[in-house]
mmCIF file of C-alpha atoms in Angstrom:
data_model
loop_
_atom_site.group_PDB
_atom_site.id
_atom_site.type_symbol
_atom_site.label_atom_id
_atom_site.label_comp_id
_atom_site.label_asym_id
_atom_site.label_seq_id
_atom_site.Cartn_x
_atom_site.Cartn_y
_atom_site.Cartn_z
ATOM 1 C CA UNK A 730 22.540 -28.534 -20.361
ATOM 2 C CA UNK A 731 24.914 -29.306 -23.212
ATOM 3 C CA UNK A 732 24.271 -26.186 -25.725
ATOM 4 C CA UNK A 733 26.420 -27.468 -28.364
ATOM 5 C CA UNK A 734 25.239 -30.933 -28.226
ATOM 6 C CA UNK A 735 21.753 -29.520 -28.719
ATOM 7 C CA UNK A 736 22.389 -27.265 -31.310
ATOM 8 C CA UNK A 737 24.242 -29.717 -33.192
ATOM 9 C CA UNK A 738 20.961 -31.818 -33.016
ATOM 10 C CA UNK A 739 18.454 -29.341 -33.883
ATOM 11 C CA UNK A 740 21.367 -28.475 -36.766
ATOM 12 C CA UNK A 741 21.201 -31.770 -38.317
ATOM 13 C CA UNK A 742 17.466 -32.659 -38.147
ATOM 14 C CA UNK A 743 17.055 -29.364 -40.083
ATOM 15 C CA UNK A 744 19.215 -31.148 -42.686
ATOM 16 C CA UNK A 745 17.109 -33.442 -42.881
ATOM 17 C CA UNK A 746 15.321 -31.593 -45.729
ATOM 18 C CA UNK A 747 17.448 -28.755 -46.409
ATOM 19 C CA UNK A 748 20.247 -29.994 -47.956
ATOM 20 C CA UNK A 749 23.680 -27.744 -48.169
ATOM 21 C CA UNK A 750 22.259 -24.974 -46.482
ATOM 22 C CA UNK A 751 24.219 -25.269 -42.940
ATOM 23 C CA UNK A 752 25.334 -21.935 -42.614
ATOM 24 C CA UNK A 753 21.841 -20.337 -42.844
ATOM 25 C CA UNK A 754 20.859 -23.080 -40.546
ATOM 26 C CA UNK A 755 24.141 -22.213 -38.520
ATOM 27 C CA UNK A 756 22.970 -18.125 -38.766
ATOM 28 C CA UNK A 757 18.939 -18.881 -38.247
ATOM 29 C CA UNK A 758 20.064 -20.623 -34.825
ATOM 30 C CA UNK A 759 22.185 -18.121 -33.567
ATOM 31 C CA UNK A 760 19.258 -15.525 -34.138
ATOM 32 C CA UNK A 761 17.143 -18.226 -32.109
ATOM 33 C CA UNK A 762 20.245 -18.130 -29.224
ATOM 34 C CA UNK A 763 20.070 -14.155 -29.443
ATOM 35 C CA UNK A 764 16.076 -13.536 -29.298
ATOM 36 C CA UNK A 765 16.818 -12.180 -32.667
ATOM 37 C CA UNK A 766 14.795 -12.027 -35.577
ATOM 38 C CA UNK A 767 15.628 -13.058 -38.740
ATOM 39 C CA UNK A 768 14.939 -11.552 -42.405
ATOM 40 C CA UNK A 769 15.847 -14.354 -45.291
ATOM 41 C CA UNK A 770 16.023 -12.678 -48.857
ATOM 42 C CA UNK A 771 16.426 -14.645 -52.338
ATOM 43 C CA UNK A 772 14.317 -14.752 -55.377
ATOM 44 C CA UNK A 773 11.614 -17.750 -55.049
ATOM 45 C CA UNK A 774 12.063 -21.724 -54.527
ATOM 46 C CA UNK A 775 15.640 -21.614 -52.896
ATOM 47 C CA UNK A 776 13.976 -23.065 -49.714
ATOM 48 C CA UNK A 777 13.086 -19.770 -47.692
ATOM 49 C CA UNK A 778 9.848 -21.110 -45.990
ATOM 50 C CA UNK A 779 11.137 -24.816 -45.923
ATOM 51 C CA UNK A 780 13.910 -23.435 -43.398
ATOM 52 C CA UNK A 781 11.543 -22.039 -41.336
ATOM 53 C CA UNK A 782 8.970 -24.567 -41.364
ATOM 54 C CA UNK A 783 11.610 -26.901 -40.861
ATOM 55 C CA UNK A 784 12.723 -25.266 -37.485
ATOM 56 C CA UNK A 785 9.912 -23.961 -36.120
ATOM 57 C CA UNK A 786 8.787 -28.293 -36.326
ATOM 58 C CA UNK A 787 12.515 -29.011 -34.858
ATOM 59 C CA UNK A 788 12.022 -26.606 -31.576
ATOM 60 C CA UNK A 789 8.913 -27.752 -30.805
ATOM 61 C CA UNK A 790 7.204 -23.852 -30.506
ATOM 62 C CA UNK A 791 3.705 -22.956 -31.889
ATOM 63 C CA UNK A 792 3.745 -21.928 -35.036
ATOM 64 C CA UNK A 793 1.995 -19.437 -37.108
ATOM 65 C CA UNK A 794 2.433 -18.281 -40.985
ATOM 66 C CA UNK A 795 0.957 -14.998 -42.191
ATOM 67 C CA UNK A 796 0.912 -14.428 -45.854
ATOM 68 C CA UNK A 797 1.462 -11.248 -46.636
ATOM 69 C CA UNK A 798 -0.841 -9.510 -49.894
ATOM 70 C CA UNK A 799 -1.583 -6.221 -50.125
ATOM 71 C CA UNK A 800 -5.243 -6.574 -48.777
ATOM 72 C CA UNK A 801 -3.323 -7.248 -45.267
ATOM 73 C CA UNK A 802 -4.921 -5.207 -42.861
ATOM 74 C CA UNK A 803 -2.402 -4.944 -39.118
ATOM 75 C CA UNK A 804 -5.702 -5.856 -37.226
ATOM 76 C CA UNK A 805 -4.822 -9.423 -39.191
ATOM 77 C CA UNK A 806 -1.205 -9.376 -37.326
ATOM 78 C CA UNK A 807 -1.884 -8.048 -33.631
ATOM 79 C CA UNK A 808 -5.335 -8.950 -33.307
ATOM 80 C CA UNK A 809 -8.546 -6.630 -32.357
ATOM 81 C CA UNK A 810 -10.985 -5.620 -29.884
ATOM 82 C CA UNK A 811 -15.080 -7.119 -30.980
ATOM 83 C CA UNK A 812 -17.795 -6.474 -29.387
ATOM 84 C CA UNK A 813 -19.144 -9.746 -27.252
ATOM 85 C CA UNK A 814 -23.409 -9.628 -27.400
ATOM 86 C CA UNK A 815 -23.966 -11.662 -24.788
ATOM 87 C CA UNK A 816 -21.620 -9.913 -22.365
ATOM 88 C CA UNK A 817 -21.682 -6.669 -23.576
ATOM 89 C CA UNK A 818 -18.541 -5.816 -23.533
ATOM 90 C CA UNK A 819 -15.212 -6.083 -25.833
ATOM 91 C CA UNK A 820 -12.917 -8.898 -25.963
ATOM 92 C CA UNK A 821 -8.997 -8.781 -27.386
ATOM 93 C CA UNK A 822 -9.134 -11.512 -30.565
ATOM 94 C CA UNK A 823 -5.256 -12.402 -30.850
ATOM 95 C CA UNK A 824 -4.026 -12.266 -34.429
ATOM 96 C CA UNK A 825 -1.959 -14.162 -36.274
ATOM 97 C CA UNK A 826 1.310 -12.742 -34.228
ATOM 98 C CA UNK A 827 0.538 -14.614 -31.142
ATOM 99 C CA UNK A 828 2.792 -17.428 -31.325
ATOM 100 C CA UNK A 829 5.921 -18.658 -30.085
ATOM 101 C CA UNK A 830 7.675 -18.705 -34.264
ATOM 102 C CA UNK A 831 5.739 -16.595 -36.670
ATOM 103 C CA UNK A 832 6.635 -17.087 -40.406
ATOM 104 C CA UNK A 833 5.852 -13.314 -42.131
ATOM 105 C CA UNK A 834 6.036 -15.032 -45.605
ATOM 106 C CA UNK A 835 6.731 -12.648 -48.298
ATOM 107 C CA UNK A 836 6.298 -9.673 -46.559
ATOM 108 C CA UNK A 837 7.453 -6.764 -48.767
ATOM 109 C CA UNK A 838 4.533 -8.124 -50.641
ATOM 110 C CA UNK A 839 1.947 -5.815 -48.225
ATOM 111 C CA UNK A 840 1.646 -2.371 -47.414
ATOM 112 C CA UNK A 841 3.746 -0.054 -45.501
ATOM 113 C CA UNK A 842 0.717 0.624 -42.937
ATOM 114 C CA UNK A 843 0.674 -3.146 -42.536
ATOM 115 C CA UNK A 844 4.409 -3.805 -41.722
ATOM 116 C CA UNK A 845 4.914 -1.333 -39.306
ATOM 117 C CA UNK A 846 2.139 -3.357 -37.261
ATOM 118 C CA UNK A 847 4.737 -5.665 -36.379
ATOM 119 C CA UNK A 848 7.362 -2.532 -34.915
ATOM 120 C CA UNK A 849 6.444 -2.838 -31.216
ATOM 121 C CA UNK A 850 5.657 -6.607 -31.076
ATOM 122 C CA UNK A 851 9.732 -7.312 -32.875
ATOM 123 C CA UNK A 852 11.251 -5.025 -30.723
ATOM 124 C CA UNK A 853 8.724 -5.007 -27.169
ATOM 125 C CA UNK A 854 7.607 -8.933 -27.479
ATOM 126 C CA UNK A 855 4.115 -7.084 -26.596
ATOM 127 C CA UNK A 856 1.014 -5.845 -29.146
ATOM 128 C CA UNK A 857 -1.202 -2.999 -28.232
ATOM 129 C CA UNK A 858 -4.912 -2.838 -29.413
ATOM 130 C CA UNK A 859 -7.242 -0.144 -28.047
ATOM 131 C CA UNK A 860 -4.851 0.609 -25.504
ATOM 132 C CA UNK A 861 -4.606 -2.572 -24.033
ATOM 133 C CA UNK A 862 -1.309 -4.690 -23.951
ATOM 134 C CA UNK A 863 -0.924 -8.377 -24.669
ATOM 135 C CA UNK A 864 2.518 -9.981 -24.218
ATOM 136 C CA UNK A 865 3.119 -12.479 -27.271
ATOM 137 C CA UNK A 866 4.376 -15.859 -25.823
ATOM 138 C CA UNK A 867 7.947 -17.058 -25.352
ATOM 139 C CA UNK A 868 10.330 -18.117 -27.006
ATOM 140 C CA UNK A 869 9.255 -15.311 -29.735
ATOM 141 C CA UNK A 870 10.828 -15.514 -33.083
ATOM 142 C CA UNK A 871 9.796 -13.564 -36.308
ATOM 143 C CA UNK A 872 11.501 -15.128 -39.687
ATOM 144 C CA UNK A 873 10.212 -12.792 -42.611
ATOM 145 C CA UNK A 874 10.723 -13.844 -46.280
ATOM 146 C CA UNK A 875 10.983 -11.596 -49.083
ATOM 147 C CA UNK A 876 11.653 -11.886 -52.725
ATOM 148 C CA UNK A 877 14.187 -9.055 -54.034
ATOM 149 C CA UNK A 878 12.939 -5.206 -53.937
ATOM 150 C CA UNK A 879 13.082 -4.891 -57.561
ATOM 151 C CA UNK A 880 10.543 -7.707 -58.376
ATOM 152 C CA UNK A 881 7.317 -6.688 -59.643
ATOM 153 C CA UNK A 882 4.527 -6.182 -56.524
ATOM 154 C CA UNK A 883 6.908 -5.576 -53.859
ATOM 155 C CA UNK A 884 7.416 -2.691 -50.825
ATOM 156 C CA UNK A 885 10.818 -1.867 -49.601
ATOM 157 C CA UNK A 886 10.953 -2.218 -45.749
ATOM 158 C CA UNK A 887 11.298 0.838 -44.159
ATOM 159 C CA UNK A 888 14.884 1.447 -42.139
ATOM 160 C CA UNK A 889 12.936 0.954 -38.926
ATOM 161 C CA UNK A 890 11.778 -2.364 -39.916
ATOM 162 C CA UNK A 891 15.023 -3.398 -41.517
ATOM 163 C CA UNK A 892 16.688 -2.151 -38.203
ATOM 164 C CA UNK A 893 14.597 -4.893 -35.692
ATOM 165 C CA UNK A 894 16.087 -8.161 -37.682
ATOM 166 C CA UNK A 895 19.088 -9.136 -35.878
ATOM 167 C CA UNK A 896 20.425 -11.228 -39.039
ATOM 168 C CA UNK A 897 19.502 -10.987 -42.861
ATOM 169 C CA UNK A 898 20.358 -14.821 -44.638
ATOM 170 C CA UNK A 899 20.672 -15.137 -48.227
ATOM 171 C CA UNK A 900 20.563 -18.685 -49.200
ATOM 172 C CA UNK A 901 21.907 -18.674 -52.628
ATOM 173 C CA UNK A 902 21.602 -21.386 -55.524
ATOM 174 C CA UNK A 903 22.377 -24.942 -54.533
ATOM 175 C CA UNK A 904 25.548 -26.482 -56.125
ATOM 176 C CA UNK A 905 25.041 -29.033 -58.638
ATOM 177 C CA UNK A 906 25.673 -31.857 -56.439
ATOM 178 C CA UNK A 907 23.747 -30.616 -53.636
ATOM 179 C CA UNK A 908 20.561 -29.563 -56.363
ATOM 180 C CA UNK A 909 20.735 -34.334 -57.317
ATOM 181 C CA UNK A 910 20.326 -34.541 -53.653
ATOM 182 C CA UNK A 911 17.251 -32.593 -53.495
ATOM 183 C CA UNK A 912 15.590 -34.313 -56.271
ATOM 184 C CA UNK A 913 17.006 -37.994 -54.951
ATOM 185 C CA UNK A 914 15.327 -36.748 -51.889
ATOM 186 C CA UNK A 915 11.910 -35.501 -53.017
ATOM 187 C CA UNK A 916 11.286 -37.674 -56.350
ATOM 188 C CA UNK A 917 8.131 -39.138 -55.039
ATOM 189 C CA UNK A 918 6.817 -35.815 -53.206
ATOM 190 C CA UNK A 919 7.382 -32.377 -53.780
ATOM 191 C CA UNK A 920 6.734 -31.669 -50.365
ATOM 192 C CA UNK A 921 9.046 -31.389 -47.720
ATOM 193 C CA UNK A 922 8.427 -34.311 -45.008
ATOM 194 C CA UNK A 923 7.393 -32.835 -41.708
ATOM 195 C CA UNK A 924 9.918 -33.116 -38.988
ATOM 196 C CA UNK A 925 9.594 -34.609 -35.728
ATOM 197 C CA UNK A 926 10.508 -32.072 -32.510
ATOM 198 C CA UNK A 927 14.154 -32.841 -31.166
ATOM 199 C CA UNK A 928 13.631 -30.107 -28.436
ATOM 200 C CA UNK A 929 11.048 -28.125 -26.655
ATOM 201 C CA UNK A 930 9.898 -23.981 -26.304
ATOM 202 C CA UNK A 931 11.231 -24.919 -22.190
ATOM 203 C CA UNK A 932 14.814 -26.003 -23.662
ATOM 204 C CA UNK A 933 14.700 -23.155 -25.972
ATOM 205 C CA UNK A 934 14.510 -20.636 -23.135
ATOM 206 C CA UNK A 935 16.672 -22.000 -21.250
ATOM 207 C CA UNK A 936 19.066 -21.977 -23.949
ATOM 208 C CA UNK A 937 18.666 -18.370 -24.564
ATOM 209 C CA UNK A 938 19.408 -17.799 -20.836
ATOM 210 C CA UNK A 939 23.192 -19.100 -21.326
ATOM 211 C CA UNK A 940 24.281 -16.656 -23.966
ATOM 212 C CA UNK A 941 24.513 -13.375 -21.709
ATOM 213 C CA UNK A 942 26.558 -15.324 -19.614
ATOM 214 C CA UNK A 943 29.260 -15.533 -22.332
ATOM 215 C CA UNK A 944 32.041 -13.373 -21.212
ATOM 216 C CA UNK A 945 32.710 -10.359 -23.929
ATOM 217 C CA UNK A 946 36.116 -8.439 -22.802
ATOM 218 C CA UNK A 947 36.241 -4.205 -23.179
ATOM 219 C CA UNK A 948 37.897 -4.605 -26.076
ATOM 220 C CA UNK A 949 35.542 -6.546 -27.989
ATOM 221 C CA UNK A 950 32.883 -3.640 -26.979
ATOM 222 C CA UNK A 951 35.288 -1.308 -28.187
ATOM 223 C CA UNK A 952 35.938 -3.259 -31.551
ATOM 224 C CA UNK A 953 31.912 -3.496 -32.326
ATOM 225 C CA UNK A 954 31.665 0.002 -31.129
ATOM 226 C CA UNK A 955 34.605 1.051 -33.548
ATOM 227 C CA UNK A 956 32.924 -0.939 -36.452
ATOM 228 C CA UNK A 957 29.943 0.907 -35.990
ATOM 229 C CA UNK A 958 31.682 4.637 -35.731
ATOM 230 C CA UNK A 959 33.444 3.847 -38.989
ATOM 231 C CA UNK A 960 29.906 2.983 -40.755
ATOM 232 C CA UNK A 961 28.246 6.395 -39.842
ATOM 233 C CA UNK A 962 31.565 8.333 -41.132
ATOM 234 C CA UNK A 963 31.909 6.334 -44.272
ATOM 235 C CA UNK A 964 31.654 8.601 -47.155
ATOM 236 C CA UNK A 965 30.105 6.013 -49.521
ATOM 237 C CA UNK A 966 27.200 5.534 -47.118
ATOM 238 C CA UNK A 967 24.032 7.373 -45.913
ATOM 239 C CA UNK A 968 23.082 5.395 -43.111
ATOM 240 C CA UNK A 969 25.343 3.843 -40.980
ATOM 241 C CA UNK A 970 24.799 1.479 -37.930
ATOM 242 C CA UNK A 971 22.436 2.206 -35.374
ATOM 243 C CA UNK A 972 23.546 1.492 -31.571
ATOM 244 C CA UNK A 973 20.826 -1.336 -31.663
ATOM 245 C CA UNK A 974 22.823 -2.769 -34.850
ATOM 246 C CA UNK A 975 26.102 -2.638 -32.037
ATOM 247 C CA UNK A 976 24.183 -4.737 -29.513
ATOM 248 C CA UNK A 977 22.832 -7.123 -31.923
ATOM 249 C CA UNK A 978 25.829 -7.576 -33.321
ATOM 250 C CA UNK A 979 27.553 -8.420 -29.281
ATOM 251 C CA UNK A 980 24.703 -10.440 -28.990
ATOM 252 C CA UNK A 981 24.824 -12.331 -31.841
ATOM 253 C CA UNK A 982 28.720 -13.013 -31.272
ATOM 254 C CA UNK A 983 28.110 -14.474 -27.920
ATOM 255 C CA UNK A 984 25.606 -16.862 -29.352
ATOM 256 C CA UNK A 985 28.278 -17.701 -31.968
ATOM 257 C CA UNK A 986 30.599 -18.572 -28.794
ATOM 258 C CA UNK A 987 28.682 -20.524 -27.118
ATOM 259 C CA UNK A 988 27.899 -22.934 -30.168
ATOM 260 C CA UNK A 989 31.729 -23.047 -30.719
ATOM 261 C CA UNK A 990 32.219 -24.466 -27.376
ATOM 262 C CA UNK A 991 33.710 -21.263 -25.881
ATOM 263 C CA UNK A 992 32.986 -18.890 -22.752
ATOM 264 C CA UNK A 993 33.904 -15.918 -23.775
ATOM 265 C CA UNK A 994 34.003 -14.152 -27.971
ATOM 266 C CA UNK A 995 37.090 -13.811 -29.874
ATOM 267 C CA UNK A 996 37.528 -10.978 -32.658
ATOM 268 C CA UNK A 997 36.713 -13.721 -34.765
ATOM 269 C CA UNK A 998 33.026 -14.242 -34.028
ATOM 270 C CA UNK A 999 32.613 -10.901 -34.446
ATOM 271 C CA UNK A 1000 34.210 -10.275 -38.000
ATOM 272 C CA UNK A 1001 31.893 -13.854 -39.276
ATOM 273 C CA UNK A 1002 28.854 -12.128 -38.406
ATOM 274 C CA UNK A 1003 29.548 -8.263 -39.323
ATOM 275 C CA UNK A 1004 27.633 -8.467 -42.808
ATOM 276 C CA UNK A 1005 24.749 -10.707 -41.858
ATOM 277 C CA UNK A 1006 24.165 -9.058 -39.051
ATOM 278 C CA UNK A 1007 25.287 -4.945 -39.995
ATOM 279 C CA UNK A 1008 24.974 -4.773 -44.365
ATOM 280 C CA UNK A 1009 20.713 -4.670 -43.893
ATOM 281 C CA UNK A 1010 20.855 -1.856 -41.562
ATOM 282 C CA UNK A 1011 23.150 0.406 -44.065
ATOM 283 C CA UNK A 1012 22.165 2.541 -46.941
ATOM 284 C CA UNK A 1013 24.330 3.137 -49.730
ATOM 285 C CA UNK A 1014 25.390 7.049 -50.995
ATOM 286 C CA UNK A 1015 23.469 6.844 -54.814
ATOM 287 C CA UNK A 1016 27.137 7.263 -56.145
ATOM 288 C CA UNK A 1017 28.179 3.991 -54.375
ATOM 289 C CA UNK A 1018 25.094 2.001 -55.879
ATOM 290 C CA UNK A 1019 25.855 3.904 -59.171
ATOM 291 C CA UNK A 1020 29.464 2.158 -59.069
ATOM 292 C CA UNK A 1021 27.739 -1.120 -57.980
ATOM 293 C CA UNK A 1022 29.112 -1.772 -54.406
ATOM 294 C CA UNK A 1023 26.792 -3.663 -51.987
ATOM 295 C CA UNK A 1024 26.623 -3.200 -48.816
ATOM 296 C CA UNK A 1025 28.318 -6.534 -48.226
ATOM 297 C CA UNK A 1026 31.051 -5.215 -49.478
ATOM 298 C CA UNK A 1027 31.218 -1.716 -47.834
ATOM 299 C CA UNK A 1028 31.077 -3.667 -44.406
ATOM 300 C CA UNK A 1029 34.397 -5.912 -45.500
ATOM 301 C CA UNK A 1030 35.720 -2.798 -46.492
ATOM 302 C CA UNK A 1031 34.907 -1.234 -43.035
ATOM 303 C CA UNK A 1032 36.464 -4.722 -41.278
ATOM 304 C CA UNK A 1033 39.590 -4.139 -43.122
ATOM 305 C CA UNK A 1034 39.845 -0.761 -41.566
ATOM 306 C CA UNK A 1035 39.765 -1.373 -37.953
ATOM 307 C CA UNK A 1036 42.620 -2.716 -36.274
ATOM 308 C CA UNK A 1037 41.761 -6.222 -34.666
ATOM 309 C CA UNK A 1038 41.778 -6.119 -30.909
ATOM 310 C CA UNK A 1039 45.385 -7.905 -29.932
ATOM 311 C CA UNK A 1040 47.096 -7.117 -33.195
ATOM 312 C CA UNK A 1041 49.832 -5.336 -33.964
#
């Protein structure tokens, strides 16, 4: 199977409809590569859905969309037990989380008790209802949307939650040119055209099967390990990196490899994907937010600060 080729296909149909958004295309497929998860922030109408409507149609997985409101309840996400009369007895009704891409639009728009439903299934690919457990299909993919924390009706995710995405993507404003496209695009429908598959859940799998193959030397695991030291002893920071954070970030740079064409990561894939995969999972001291650094920032920082494995 030619990974690259494929990507590049899946890459491009995607732009289809989302126009100068390739590296959150770029980041949302390495997540795919990874069995990551993927959180996608920005205020609304930037195209957060329309990505991953626009993938979930180009991999050719089932596809589910929960939106989130606060009268949620986590029996809506991972299903429950009712009561059959003819039989007698109880029967598992899957929710809305059984399916191979699950959109969790707008989800620091519901309750606390409500996100945390989807803890075990992000991390375990399994639910559990009345004791009973129900493996969720595969490929599995959860791509939340959320609208910034300081907009009216919205939840913070908890660090626990924050901790499960493999990569955060913020899309940003288009640039003019890229903004006459969209409207030369969609001047006779608002809507987004639907896509046509260019691969299948099969392909997907198997896709996801080459990246542990992807040779990562000791001193890459030593580099990622170092990054990670130097976020739990930074002084402008109360949370650093958690050893999951390490291994997504390993994982993520062998996907990164293998769409570059290479067997084995470089330094380099590591230090592109530090902040979208690392800056969710810290928490800034109140003094550092008080002098207005983001955790982007604190990460380059952090990069700047470890040596580079093979220089001198």
């Amino acid at each position: 199977m030619d990974v690259h080729r494929l990507i590049t296909t899946i890459s491009n149909n995607i732009e289809n409809i989302l126009v100068g958004k390739r590296k959150s295309i770029q980041l949302a497929l390495i997540a795919v590569l990874s069995r990551g998860h993927i959180l996608i922030e920005d205020v609304p109408g930037i195209g957060k859905t329309t990505l991953v409507t626009a993938l979930a149609q180009s991999l050719g997985c089932s596809f589910r969309r929960i939106q989130f409101t606060p009268d949620v309840m986590p029996s809506d996400v991972t299903g429950f037990s009712m009561l059959d009369v003819k039989t007698g007895e109880f029967k598992f009704k899957p929710g809305a989380i059984m399916s191979q891409i699950v959109l969790a639009d707008e989800i620091n728009r519901t309750s606390p008790k409500t996100q945390s439903a989807l803890l075990e299934v992000m991390q375990e690919g399994q639910v559990t209802v009345d004791g009973e457990t129900y493996k969720v299909p595969s490929p599995f993919l959860v791509l939340a949307t959320q609208n910034p924390v300081d907009y009216i009706g919205t939840y913070p995710l908890p660090e626990a939650q924050m901790d499960r995405f493999l990569i955060k993507i913020t899309m940003g404003y288009p640039s003019v040119e890229e903004e006459v496209q969209v409207l030369e695009r969609h001047s006779s429908d608002i809507r987004a055209p639907k896509l046509s598959a260019v691969t299948s859940a099969e392909e997907v799998v198997r896709m996801q099967e080459f990246v542990p193959k992807i040779y990562c030397s000791p001193a890459i695991f030593e580099y990622v390990s170092l990054l990670a030291a130097r976020t739990r002893q930074d002084p402008e920071l109360a949370l650093g990196v958690s050893p999951r954070g390490s291994l997504g970030l390993t994982h993520a740079s062998r996907a990164l490899a293998l769409l570059s064409g290479r067997e084995f990561v470089i330094p380099d894939d590591v230090k592109a994907l530090a902040e979208p995969v690392l800056a969710h999972r810290i928490i800034l001291h109140p003094e550092a937010k008080m002098k207005k650094i983001t955790p982007g920032q604190a990460i380059a920082r952090i990069l700047s600060s470890v040596p580079v494995p093979g220089s001198r």
